mmCIF file of C-alpha atoms in Angstrom:
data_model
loop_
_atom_site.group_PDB
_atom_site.id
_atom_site.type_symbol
_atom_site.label_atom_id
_atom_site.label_comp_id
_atom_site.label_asym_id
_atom_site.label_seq_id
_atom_site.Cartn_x
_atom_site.Cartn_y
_atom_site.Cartn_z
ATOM 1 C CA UNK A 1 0.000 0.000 0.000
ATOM 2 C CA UNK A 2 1.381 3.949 -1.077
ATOM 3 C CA UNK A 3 2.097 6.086 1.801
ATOM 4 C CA UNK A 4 0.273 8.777 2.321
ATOM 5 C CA UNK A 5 1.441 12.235 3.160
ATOM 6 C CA UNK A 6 0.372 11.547 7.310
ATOM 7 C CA UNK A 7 1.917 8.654 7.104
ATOM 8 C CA UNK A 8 4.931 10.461 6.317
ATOM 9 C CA UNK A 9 4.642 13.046 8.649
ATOM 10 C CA UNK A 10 3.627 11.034 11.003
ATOM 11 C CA UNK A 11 7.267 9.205 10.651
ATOM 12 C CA UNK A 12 9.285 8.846 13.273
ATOM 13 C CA UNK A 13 12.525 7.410 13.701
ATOM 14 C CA UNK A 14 14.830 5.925 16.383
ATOM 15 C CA UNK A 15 17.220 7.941 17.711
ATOM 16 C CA UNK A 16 20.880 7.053 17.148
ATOM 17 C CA UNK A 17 24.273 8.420 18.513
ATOM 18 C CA UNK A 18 25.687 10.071 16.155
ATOM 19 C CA UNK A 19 22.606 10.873 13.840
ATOM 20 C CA UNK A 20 21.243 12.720 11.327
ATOM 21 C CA UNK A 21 20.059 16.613 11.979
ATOM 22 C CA UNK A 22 16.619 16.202 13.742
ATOM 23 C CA UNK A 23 15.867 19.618 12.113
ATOM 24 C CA UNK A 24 16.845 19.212 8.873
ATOM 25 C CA UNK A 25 15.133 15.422 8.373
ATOM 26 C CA UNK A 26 12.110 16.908 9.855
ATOM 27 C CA UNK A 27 12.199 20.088 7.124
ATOM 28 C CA UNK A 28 13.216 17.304 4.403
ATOM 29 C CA UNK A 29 10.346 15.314 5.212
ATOM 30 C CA UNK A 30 7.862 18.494 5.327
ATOM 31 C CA UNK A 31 8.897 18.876 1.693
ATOM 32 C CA UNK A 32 8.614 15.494 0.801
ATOM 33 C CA UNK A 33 5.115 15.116 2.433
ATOM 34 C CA UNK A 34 3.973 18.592 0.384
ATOM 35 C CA UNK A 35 5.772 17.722 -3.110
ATOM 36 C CA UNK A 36 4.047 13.848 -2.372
ATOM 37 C CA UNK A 37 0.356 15.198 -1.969
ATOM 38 C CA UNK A 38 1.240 17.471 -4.769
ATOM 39 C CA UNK A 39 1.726 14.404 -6.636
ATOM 40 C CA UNK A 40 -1.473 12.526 -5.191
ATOM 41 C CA UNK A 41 -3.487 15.828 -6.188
ATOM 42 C CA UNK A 42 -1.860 15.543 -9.381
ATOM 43 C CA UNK A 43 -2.259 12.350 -9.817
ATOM 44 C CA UNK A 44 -5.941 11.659 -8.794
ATOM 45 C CA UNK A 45 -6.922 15.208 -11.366
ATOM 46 C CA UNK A 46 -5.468 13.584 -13.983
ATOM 47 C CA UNK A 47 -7.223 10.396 -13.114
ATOM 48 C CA UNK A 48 -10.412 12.358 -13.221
ATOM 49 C CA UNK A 49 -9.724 13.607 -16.461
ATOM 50 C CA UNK A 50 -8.774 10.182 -17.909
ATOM 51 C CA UNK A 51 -11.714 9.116 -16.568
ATOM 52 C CA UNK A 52 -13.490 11.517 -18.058
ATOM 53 C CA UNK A 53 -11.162 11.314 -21.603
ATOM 54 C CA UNK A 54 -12.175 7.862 -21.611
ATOM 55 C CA UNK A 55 -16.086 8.760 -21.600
ATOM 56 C CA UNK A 56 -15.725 10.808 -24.453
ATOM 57 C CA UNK A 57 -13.788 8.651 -25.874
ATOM 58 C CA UNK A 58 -16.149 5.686 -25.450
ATOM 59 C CA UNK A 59 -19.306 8.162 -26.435
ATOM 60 C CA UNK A 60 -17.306 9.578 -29.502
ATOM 61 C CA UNK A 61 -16.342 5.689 -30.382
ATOM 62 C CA UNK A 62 -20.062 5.042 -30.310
ATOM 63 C CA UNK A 63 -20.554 8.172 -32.568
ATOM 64 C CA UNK A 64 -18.196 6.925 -35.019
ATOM 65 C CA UNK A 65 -19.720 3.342 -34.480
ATOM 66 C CA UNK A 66 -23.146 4.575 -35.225
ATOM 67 C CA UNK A 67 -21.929 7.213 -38.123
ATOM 68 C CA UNK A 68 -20.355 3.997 -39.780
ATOM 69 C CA UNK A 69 -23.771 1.945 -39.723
ATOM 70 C CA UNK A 70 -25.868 4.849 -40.748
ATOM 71 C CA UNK A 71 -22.766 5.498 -43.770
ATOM 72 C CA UNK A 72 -23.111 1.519 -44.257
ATOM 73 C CA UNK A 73 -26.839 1.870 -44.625
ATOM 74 C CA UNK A 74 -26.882 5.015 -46.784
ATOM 75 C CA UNK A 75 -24.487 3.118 -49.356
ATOM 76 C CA UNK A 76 -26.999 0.045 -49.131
ATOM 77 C CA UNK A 77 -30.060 2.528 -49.741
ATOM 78 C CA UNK A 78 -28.170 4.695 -52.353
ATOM 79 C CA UNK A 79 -27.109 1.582 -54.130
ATOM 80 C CA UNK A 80 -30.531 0.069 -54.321
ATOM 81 C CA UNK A 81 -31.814 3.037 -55.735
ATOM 82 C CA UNK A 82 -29.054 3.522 -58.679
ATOM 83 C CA UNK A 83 -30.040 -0.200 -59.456
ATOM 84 C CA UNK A 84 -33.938 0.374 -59.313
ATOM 85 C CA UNK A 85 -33.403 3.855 -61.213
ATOM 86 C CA UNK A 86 -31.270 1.620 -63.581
ATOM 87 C CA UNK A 87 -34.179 -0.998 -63.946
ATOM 88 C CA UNK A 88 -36.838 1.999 -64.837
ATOM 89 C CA UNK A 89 -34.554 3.383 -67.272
ATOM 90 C CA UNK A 90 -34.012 0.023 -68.846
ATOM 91 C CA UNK A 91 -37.913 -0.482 -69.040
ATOM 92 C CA UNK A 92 -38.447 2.924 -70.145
ATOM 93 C CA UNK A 93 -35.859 2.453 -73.389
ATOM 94 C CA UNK A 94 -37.237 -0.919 -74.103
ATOM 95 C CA UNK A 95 -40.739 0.834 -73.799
ATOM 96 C CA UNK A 96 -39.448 3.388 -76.040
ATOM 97 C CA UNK A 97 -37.937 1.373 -78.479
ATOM 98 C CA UNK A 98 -40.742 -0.677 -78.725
ATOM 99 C CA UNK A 99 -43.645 2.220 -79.326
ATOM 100 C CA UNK A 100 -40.826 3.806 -82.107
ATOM 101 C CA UNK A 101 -40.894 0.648 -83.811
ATOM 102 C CA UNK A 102 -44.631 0.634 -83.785
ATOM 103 C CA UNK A 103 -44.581 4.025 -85.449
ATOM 104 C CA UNK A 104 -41.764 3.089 -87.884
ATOM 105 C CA UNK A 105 -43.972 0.210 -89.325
ATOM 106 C CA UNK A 106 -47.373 2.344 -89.140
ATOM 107 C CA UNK A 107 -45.224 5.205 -91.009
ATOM 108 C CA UNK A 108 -44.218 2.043 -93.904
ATOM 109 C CA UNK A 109 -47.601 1.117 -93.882
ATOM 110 C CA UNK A 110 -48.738 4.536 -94.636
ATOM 111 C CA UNK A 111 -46.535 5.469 -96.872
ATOM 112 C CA UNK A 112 -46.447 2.350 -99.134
ATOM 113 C CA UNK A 113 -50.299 3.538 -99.011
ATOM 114 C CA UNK A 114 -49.758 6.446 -100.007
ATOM 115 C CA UNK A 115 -47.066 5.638 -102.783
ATOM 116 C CA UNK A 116 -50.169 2.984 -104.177
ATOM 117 C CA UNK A 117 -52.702 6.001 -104.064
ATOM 118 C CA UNK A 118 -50.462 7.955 -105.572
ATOM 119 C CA UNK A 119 -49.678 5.491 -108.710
ATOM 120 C CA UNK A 120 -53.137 4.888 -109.127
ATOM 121 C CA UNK A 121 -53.870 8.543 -109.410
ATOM 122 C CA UNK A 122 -51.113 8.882 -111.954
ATOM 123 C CA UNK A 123 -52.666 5.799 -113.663
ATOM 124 C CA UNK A 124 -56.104 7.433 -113.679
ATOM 125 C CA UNK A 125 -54.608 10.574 -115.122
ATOM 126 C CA UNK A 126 -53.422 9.097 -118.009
ATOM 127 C CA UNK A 127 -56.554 7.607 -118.550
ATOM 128 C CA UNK A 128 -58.424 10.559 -118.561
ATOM 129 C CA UNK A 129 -55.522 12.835 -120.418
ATOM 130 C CA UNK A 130 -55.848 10.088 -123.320
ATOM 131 C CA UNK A 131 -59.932 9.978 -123.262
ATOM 132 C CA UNK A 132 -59.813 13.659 -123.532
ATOM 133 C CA UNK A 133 -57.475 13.779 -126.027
ATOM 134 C CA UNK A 134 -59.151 11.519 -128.124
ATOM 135 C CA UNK A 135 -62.652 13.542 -127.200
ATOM 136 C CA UNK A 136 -60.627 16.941 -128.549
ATOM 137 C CA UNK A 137 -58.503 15.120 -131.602
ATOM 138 C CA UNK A 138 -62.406 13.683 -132.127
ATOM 139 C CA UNK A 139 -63.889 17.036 -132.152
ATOM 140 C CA UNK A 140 -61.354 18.841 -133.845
ATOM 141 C CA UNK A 141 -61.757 15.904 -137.258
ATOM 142 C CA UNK A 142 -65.416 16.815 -136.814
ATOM 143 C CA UNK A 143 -64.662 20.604 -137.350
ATOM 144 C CA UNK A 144 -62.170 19.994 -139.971
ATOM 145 C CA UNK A 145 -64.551 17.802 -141.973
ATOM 146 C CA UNK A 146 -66.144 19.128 -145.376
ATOM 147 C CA UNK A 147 -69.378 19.461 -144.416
ATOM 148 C CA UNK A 148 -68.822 22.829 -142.020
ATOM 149 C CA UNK A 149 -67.718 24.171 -145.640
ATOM 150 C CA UNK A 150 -70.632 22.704 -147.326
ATOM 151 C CA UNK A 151 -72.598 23.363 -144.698
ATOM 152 C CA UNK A 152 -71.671 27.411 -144.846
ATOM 153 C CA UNK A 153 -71.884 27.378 -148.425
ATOM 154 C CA UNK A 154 -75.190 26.233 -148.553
ATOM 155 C CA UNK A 155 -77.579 29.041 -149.106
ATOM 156 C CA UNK A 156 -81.068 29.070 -148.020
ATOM 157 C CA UNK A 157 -83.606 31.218 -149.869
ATOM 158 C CA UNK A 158 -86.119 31.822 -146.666
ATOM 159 C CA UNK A 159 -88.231 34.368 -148.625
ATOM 160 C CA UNK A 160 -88.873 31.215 -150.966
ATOM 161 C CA UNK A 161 -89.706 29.086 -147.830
ATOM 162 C CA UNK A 162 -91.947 31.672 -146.400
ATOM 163 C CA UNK A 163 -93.645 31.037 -149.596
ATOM 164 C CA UNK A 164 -94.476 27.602 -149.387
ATOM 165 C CA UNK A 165 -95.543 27.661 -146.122
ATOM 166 C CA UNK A 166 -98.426 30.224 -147.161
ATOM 167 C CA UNK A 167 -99.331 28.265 -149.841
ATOM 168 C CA UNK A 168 -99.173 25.564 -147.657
ATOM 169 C CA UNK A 169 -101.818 26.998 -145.617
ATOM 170 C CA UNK A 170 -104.197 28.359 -147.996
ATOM 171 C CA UNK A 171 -104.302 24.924 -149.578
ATOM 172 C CA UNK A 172 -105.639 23.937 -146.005
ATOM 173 C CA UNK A 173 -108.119 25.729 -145.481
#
């Protein structure tokens, strides 16, 4: 067991012949006992604050304990979202892909449609450019033929006509 600082002033020791200084080992050990429970003081602060050191210690252990779990878990959560945000943009491209492939083919369709419509129509108008230029080629022989000439060259007397007809009509009644 230490000694304490009463226990060293409460020291005594035999006297010899021939001795030390009764004075001076009392003074000595008056230091001694103040520089010792200078050191006890010392010594139990410091154990105080160790004591207290190793409580923050411990809580800031716990801290960093708990900080690494909640880390750990934030990586877990973070991670399973980039993977689900990876699934939804995987479905959403194949989803796209699939609805432009749709329109692709509708747009064929259509068009080869619309290319068939459009032959036809040139088809028709051939049709119809020949059949009306037979109808004006048709036309035009019938105006070129001799009988407009004859036709204007013969020359109707209508006073002579006007003549029958009364005669016509006296004979009738």
């Amino acid at each position: 067991m230490p000694l304490s600082p009463l226990d060293i002033h409460n020291k005594e020791f035999s006297r010899a012949f021939r001795g030390y200084q009764e004075d001076e080992v009392n003074e000595f050990l008056e230091q001694v006992m103040r520089d010792y429970e200078i050191l006890l003081k010392d010594k139990s602060t410091l154990e105080e604050r160790l004591r207290t050191t190793d409580e923050r210690v411990g809580h800031f252990n716990t801290i960093e304990s708990t900080l690494q779990k909640s880390i750990f878990v934030a990586q877990e959560a973070s991670e399973e979202v980039r993977r689900n945000s990876q699934k939804e943009a995987e479905l959403i491209i194949k989803e796209a892909e699939k609805n432009a492939d749709r329109i692709v083919n509708e747009s064929l369709t259509k068009a080869r449609r619309i290319a068939t419509e459009i032959e036809e129509l040139k088809k028709q108008s051939r049709i119809f450019k020949n059949r009306f230029k037979m109808l004006v080629e048709a036309q035009l022989d019938l105006i070129e033929t001799d009988d407009w000439e004859t036709l204007l060259e013969y020359d109707i007397d209508t006073q002579n006509l006007e003549k029958i007809e009364k005669d016509k009509e006296e004979s009738n009644s």
